[in-house]
Amino acid sequence: MSTSATEREPRAAESAPDRGRTPRRGWSDLPSPLRHLLFAALALAAVTGLLLVTGDLTALRMAAVGYTMLAVAGLQLLTGGSGQVSLGHGAFMMIGAYTMALLVLNLPMLPLAVNLVLVVAVAVVAGIAVGAATARLHGPYLAGATLILAVGLPGLTHRYHEVFGGSNGLTVHTAGAPPFLQGLVSDSEWKALVVWTAVVLALAVLATISTGRLGRRMRTVRDDETAAAMSGIPVGGTKVTAFVIASAAGGLAGGLQVYVLGTATPSMFTLALSLTLLAALVLGGIGSMWGALWAALAVVYLEIWLSDAVRAFDLSKDVENNLPIVLFGVLLILVLRFQPLGLHGILQRLRALLRRAR
Amino acid sequence: MDHFVDLTLSGLASGAVYAALALSLVIIYQATRLVNFAQPAIALIAVYTAATVAPLTGSYWVGFVAALTVGAAAGALVERFVVRPIARVSQLNGIIVTLGLLLVAQGGVGMIWGNEQHGFSYAFDFVGRPSPADVFALVSVAVVAALLFCLYRFTPLGLRMRAAAFRPEAARLSGVKVGLMLTTGWAISALIASLAGMLAGPPFISPNVFDIVFVYGITAAVVGGLDNPFGAIIGGLLVGLGMSYVSGYAGPELATLTALALVVLVLSVRPDGILSRPTARKV
Amino acid sequence: MRTTMNTARRGALAASLALALAATACTGAGEVTDSEGPDLSVSTGVTDDAIVIGTHQPLTGPAAAGYMSISRGAAAVFEHVNEQGGIHGRQIDYRVEDDGYDPARTIDVTRQLVIEDEIFAMFGGLGTPTHGGVVDYLNDEGVPDVFPASGALSWNNAEEHPLTYGWQVDYTKEAKIQGEYIVENFPGQNVGYLFQNDDVGEDSQEGLDQYLTDEVVTRQHYESEVPDLSAQVAELKRSDAEVVVCSCIPAFVALAMLEAASSGYEPQWVVSSIGGDTATLQGLLATFTEGTDAEEVPADAFLDELIITSYMPRVEDPDDEWAAYFIDIYEEYGEGDPITNTHIYGMTQAVMFAQVLMSAGPDLTRQALIDALEEQEWQGPGAVPFSSSGGDHGGHQGAYIVQYQEGGNMEVLQEARVTDRDGGPIEEVDFTPLSPEELVFHD
């Protein structure tokens, strides 16, 4: 079931730009925020349609695609946009996740929208702190500092065991579908819908930033810091801002994850998560927002598919368990070897081929 | 007071291991300016080679030599056939491709040797404070750092390697075989990573054994500064001692936070590490 | 669904979804309404010739090293059961999903097992943080959650989780028995604790502290992600702890012993069942006794006189009927790796699960399984009484104590005793498990 559903998914998402293309002139004349909002509405409609015809498992995985995509998109703005390579993006997800869990536990009467706003606020503060601490760092120094951030932060949950629940973390119950929809929409489908609503709104904001003045500034800083400074761009400020935006996106993603999964533990936010996010970003394609979607699909589905594929063969347990990891690594290497722009690059090339054939 | 001595000695012992990994990162940075996740992969291949060869031949040292040889060869091959074509495009892609290599190595080791933990011997007796094994770690790391320092400062090979890494076009024009220099840099770095693996592996090895050690290795490298092999040593010992004292006096759950605090503190004062040359960097 | 739903209805649904989204934005996110219990009179996952059961286990990642063997042991037993004709003519289809010990993945694979694989029951889901994330889901969906592989106290909560049945002796019960034994047999000696900094350590201390008070000279803990015990062992040595209670997993028991050996510190180790797998410990430590006098029996020098609490058959005791039986089964159906007590853990679980499936009868429904669990009179292979009825889903109720002797033999120091997790007394019991031939767990 999951296979059929997921084959449909990229197509459903793909349909959005197609629809957008018809009134091409009018479309690009719209002011950028409005254009991105419209786009978001279309994406949401596509997701809703997909949810209505699939089951709970797909709903859970689509929700995962949603929040992973948001986290990757934030990282994209930071790394692709401002050129700062962060190996610790999982730390921001963790901050968002624990904020969400603590809010639900301690203030259960607060509406979800308020929780999400508070999650973003906390993540923004964290982003300012990290961004300010790392603004002067470059290259491997920044990578090393963010790496140790992702590894060190979970230590806090052990130190303040009473607050964060140690290695067992926090378990929360979040409200599902409202009563009058029961029977029509399951809790999981409902939560997936809520996640995607928040995600597409946030993505619209990210896209607006990326195409706007701030985005241009970031790219100038990325390409040449000296030139950027000479043309009057506040280099430090721009870099910190990029961190703040990435942190907000990551935090919101973590908050949404807890909303869906109902649990936040240190073992969810390991070094492996941070590295996977960055690897997926590059695999998906760092140059385009679409890359974040392919990245999220890869994170959620690739390992499932690979495991299923491997099981079709009669292999020893050691091989069966580890082969998916090897295949993922090989795929990563091959894609980067032959298409540095990632999966999005491959798709673009395919599209160009199709157009020429036509 | 005894406790302090104990903590100091164990901090020095683990610091030596971090320093060894940091050293291998310094070489890679000198040679290719990459944060290299293939280092733990190479260390992993090296220790599993040793764990296979040593029992077969009955000699730890045959295994040791085999590990270093296989590790260095793996490093050279990986550079020539995997990393070079990809890292040329962008530094980020270079990082990601080394991550891919790490996954392949971890999965491959799991496929061949299983995900269980295996006992893995020290080079020398581990009994005593400091034990002969600890002394061996410290001494070998110091020797390697000194050799590297000489290589880069006093030999034409070292000069060419640096030139190839930092000014590849200029180096090529003046007759340096840039590709060969890169491969050499990777081979040396992989050799040191293999040594680090042999020091960090005991007592137990498993496919994920170097994940956390490598993080501390990077920490040590950036704290010490990537320009200078002695920076790696200082960084490694600082991280090792700091984590040991904090574990002992405040609680082991703070060990990783200590490393984080150390990075923040040092880099906020010296963004290029302790032993950086303040004026050397151009934006 | 797609074809039957007309456009107008879809439009209406979309509109109401939009309204409801707005409503969700305004109602409390943590205000949850209770729904009624699920229907258990179903036989999901049961066909005429098969029963599909599932589990989540760490097969890759850092935790795999310690825990993979559990599902391998269980798989061997189920294969054996199937070879004997299965259970009331049905073969057991045991599906193991890898969660890498990451709760987010546990939730994903558990849904996959429940929704896609349509498992009849969850069997032996491993880990406290991981299984903790799905225990509500399984109970809400009406999926029997049988024998989670962890000693957390929270599985035994029949009111909140009526379908969850604990299995492992919980950490507090086991620690009480350790505490009493230490007070009685090592009076006046200094005791140090070394524990894993999660529920293992927390619950264990709760039990130990009921018996040990002034004797405790230091409490040291470790994080399972940080494989370094030098500071902890140095402190234990400095505090002059003569008895060290280690509530640790095998890798850290071995590490602690190496650390102690390297600083010439020789306390009396008392290790709980999770870490007291001497077969695994020998595998880890054998390298370090090569070339010494104790070469013939690997790791003897470290393990000699080690005191262990236990509740299962033990692989070190091949005279035990169950141990011999398991060794034979793993020889035939295993993965070729040497059998350890960690394998025995999964094998014992599997035999008990097969046994209760037999008791549930040929007309298998989830309710029938629950009824069988509630009515089962357990007689092994575990070596202590087992509880799965009357609101007590606690599983094994106590432990016996053994000591490792030079040469690899185990001597029983204290026969099985049972207790509760609170302040109740520790009592001797007279319990002998049935033999493998007598116990009915396959056709």
PDB file of N, CA and C in Angstrom, chain B residues 22-59:
ATOM      1  N   ALA B  22      42.540  14.204  15.495  1.00  0.00           N
ATOM      2  CA  ALA B  22      42.633  15.608  15.108  1.00  0.00           C
ATOM      3  C   ALA B  22      43.800  15.814  14.151  1.00  0.00           C
ATOM      4  N   LEU B  23      44.896  15.128  14.415  1.00  0.00           N
ATOM      5  CA  LEU B  23      46.060  15.233  13.532  1.00  0.00           C
ATOM      6  C   LEU B  23      45.707  14.807  12.121  1.00  0.00           C
ATOM      7  N   SER B  24      44.985  13.700  12.008  1.00  0.00           N
ATOM      8  CA  SER B  24      44.644  13.225  10.668  1.00  0.00           C
ATOM      9  C   SER B  24      43.720  14.232   9.982  1.00  0.00           C
ATOM     10  N   LEU B  25      42.894  14.914  10.752  1.00  0.00           N
ATOM     11  CA  LEU B  25      42.031  15.939  10.166  1.00  0.00           C
ATOM     12  C   LEU B  25      42.835  17.151   9.712  1.00  0.00           C
ATOM     13  N   VAL B  26      43.857  17.464  10.493  1.00  0.00           N
ATOM     14  CA  VAL B  26      44.702  18.605  10.123  1.00  0.00           C
ATOM     15  C   VAL B  26      45.369  18.347   8.771  1.00  0.00           C
ATOM     16  N   ILE B  27      45.851  17.111   8.598  1.00  0.00           N
ATOM     17  CA  ILE B  27      46.495  16.777   7.320  1.00  0.00           C
ATOM     18  C   ILE B  27      45.508  16.928   6.169  1.00  0.00           C
ATOM     19  N   ILE B  28      44.322  16.365   6.357  1.00  0.00           N
ATOM     20  CA  ILE B  28      43.318  16.440   5.298  1.00  0.00           C
ATOM     21  C   ILE B  28      42.996  17.891   4.996  1.00  0.00           C
ATOM     22  N   TYR B  29      42.897  18.684   6.057  1.00  0.00           N
ATOM     23  CA  TYR B  29      42.576  20.084   5.830  1.00  0.00           C
ATOM     24  C   TYR B  29      43.714  20.757   5.070  1.00  0.00           C
ATOM     25  N   GLN B  30      44.933  20.426   5.458  1.00  0.00           N
ATOM     26  CA  GLN B  30      46.084  20.987   4.744  1.00  0.00           C
ATOM     27  C   GLN B  30      46.081  20.551   3.285  1.00  0.00           C
ATOM     28  N   ALA B  31      45.620  19.321   3.052  1.00  0.00           N
ATOM     29  CA  ALA B  31      45.709  18.788   1.704  1.00  0.00           C
ATOM     30  C   ALA B  31      44.499  19.120   0.854  1.00  0.00           C
ATOM     31  N   THR B  32      43.307  19.144   1.459  1.00  0.00           N
ATOM     32  CA  THR B  32      42.116  19.322   0.628  1.00  0.00           C
ATOM     33  C   THR B  32      41.108  20.307   1.204  1.00  0.00           C
ATOM     34  N   ARG B  33      41.353  20.832   2.381  1.00  0.00           N
ATOM     35  CA  ARG B  33      40.442  21.769   3.037  1.00  0.00           C
ATOM     36  C   ARG B  33      39.046  21.191   3.208  1.00  0.00           C
ATOM     37  N   LEU B  34      38.995  19.937   3.622  1.00  0.00           N
ATOM     38  CA  LEU B  34      37.706  19.270   3.817  1.00  0.00           C
ATOM     39  C   LEU B  34      37.520  18.874   5.274  1.00  0.00           C
ATOM     40  N   VAL B  35      36.269  18.909   5.752  1.00  0.00           N
ATOM     41  CA  VAL B  35      35.935  18.202   6.990  1.00  0.00           C
ATOM     42  C   VAL B  35      35.624  16.785   6.554  1.00  0.00           C
ATOM     43  N   ASN B  36      36.396  15.855   7.034  1.00  0.00           N
ATOM     44  CA  ASN B  36      36.402  14.559   6.397  1.00  0.00           C
ATOM     45  C   ASN B  36      35.774  13.476   7.262  1.00  0.00           C
ATOM     46  N   PHE B  37      34.558  13.098   6.915  1.00  0.00           N
ATOM     47  CA  PHE B  37      33.884  12.035   7.651  1.00  0.00           C
ATOM     48  C   PHE B  37      34.374  10.660   7.234  1.00  0.00           C
ATOM     49  N   ALA B  38      35.232  10.622   6.223  1.00  0.00           N
ATOM     50  CA  ALA B  38      35.778   9.326   5.851  1.00  0.00           C
ATOM     51  C   ALA B  38      36.839   8.878   6.847  1.00  0.00           C
ATOM     52  N   GLN B  39      37.318   9.782   7.699  1.00  0.00           N
ATOM     53  CA  GLN B  39      38.345   9.386   8.668  1.00  0.00           C
ATOM     54  C   GLN B  39      37.872   8.267   9.584  1.00  0.00           C
ATOM     55  N   PRO B  40      36.689   8.405  10.248  1.00  0.00           N
ATOM     56  CA  PRO B  40      36.247   7.272  11.063  1.00  0.00           C
ATOM     57  C   PRO B  40      36.010   6.020  10.216  1.00  0.00           C
ATOM     58  N   ALA B  41      35.624   6.202   8.951  1.00  0.00           N
ATOM     59  CA  ALA B  41      35.423   5.037   8.096  1.00  0.00           C
ATOM     60  C   ALA B  41      36.741   4.299   7.897  1.00  0.00           C
ATOM     61  N   ILE B  42      37.799   5.072   7.665  1.00  0.00           N
ATOM     62  CA  ILE B  42      39.100   4.443   7.447  1.00  0.00           C
ATOM     63  C   ILE B  42      39.611   3.804   8.733  1.00  0.00           C
ATOM     64  N   ALA B  43      39.409   4.514   9.844  1.00  0.00           N
ATOM     65  CA  ALA B  43      39.813   3.938  11.130  1.00  0.00           C
ATOM     66  C   ALA B  43      39.086   2.610  11.366  1.00  0.00           C
ATOM     67  N   LEU B  44      37.813   2.576  10.976  1.00  0.00           N
ATOM     68  CA  LEU B  44      37.005   1.380  11.167  1.00  0.00           C
ATOM     69  C   LEU B  44      37.556   0.213  10.348  1.00  0.00           C
ATOM     70  N   ILE B  45      37.838   0.500   9.068  1.00  0.00           N
ATOM     71  CA  ILE B  45      38.382  -0.552   8.204  1.00  0.00           C
ATOM     72  C   ILE B  45      39.714  -1.038   8.771  1.00  0.00           C
ATOM     73  N   ALA B  46      40.514  -0.093   9.252  1.00  0.00           N
ATOM     74  CA  ALA B  46      41.823  -0.460   9.789  1.00  0.00           C
ATOM     75  C   ALA B  46      41.689  -1.385  10.996  1.00  0.00           C
ATOM     76  N   VAL B  47      40.854  -1.028  11.966  1.00  0.00           N
ATOM     77  CA  VAL B  47      40.804  -1.870  13.178  1.00  0.00           C
ATOM     78  C   VAL B  47      40.207  -3.241  12.868  1.00  0.00           C
ATOM     79  N   TYR B  48      39.242  -3.295  11.959  1.00  0.00           N
ATOM     80  CA  TYR B  48      38.697  -4.616  11.638  1.00  0.00           C
ATOM     81  C   TYR B  48      39.712  -5.454  10.867  1.00  0.00           C
ATOM     82  N   THR B  49      40.547  -4.795  10.067  1.00  0.00           N
ATOM     83  CA  THR B  49      41.633  -5.525   9.429  1.00  0.00           C
ATOM     84  C   THR B  49      42.548  -6.111  10.502  1.00  0.00           C
ATOM     85  N   ALA B  50      42.920  -5.270  11.464  1.00  0.00           N
ATOM     86  CA  ALA B  50      43.800  -5.746  12.531  1.00  0.00           C
ATOM     87  C   ALA B  50      43.139  -6.881  13.299  1.00  0.00           C
ATOM     88  N   ALA B  51      41.836  -6.728  13.592  1.00  0.00           N
ATOM     89  CA  ALA B  51      41.138  -7.734  14.384  1.00  0.00           C
ATOM     90  C   ALA B  51      41.058  -9.059  13.629  1.00  0.00           C
ATOM     91  N   THR B  52      41.167  -9.015  12.297  1.00  0.00           N
ATOM     92  CA  THR B  52      41.138 -10.247  11.527  1.00  0.00           C
ATOM     93  C   THR B  52      42.541 -10.828  11.359  1.00  0.00           C
ATOM     94  N   VAL B  53      43.503  -9.924  11.089  1.00  0.00           N
ATOM     95  CA  VAL B  53      44.855 -10.393  10.787  1.00  0.00           C
ATOM     96  C   VAL B  53      45.583 -10.874  12.049  1.00  0.00           C
ATOM     97  N   ALA B  54      45.434 -10.117  13.146  1.00  0.00           N
ATOM     98  CA  ALA B  54      46.200 -10.442  14.351  1.00  0.00           C
ATOM     99  C   ALA B  54      45.957 -11.874  14.835  1.00  0.00           C
ATOM    100  N   PRO B  55      44.697 -12.324  14.974  1.00  0.00           N
ATOM    101  CA  PRO B  55      44.498 -13.702  15.432  1.00  0.00           C
ATOM    102  C   PRO B  55      45.038 -14.733  14.438  1.00  0.00           C
ATOM    103  N   LEU B  56      44.972 -14.410  13.147  1.00  0.00           N
ATOM    104  CA  LEU B  56      45.442 -15.360  12.139  1.00  0.00           C
ATOM    105  C   LEU B  56      46.941 -15.579  12.242  1.00  0.00           C
ATOM    106  N   THR B  57      47.653 -14.460  12.451  1.00  0.00           N
ATOM    107  CA  THR B  57      49.113 -14.560  12.487  1.00  0.00           C
ATOM    108  C   THR B  57      49.643 -14.717  13.903  1.00  0.00           C
ATOM    109  N   GLY B  58      48.743 -14.498  14.870  1.00  0.00           N
ATOM    110  CA  GLY B  58      49.180 -14.626  16.258  1.00  0.00           C
ATOM    111  C   GLY B  58      50.022 -13.456  16.732  1.00  0.00           C
ATOM    112  N   SER B  59      50.108 -12.399  15.941  1.00  0.00           N
ATOM    113  CA  SER B  59      50.930 -11.278  16.372  1.00  0.00           C
ATOM    114  C   SER B  59      50.138  -9.976  16.281  1.00  0.00           C
TER     115      SER B  59
END
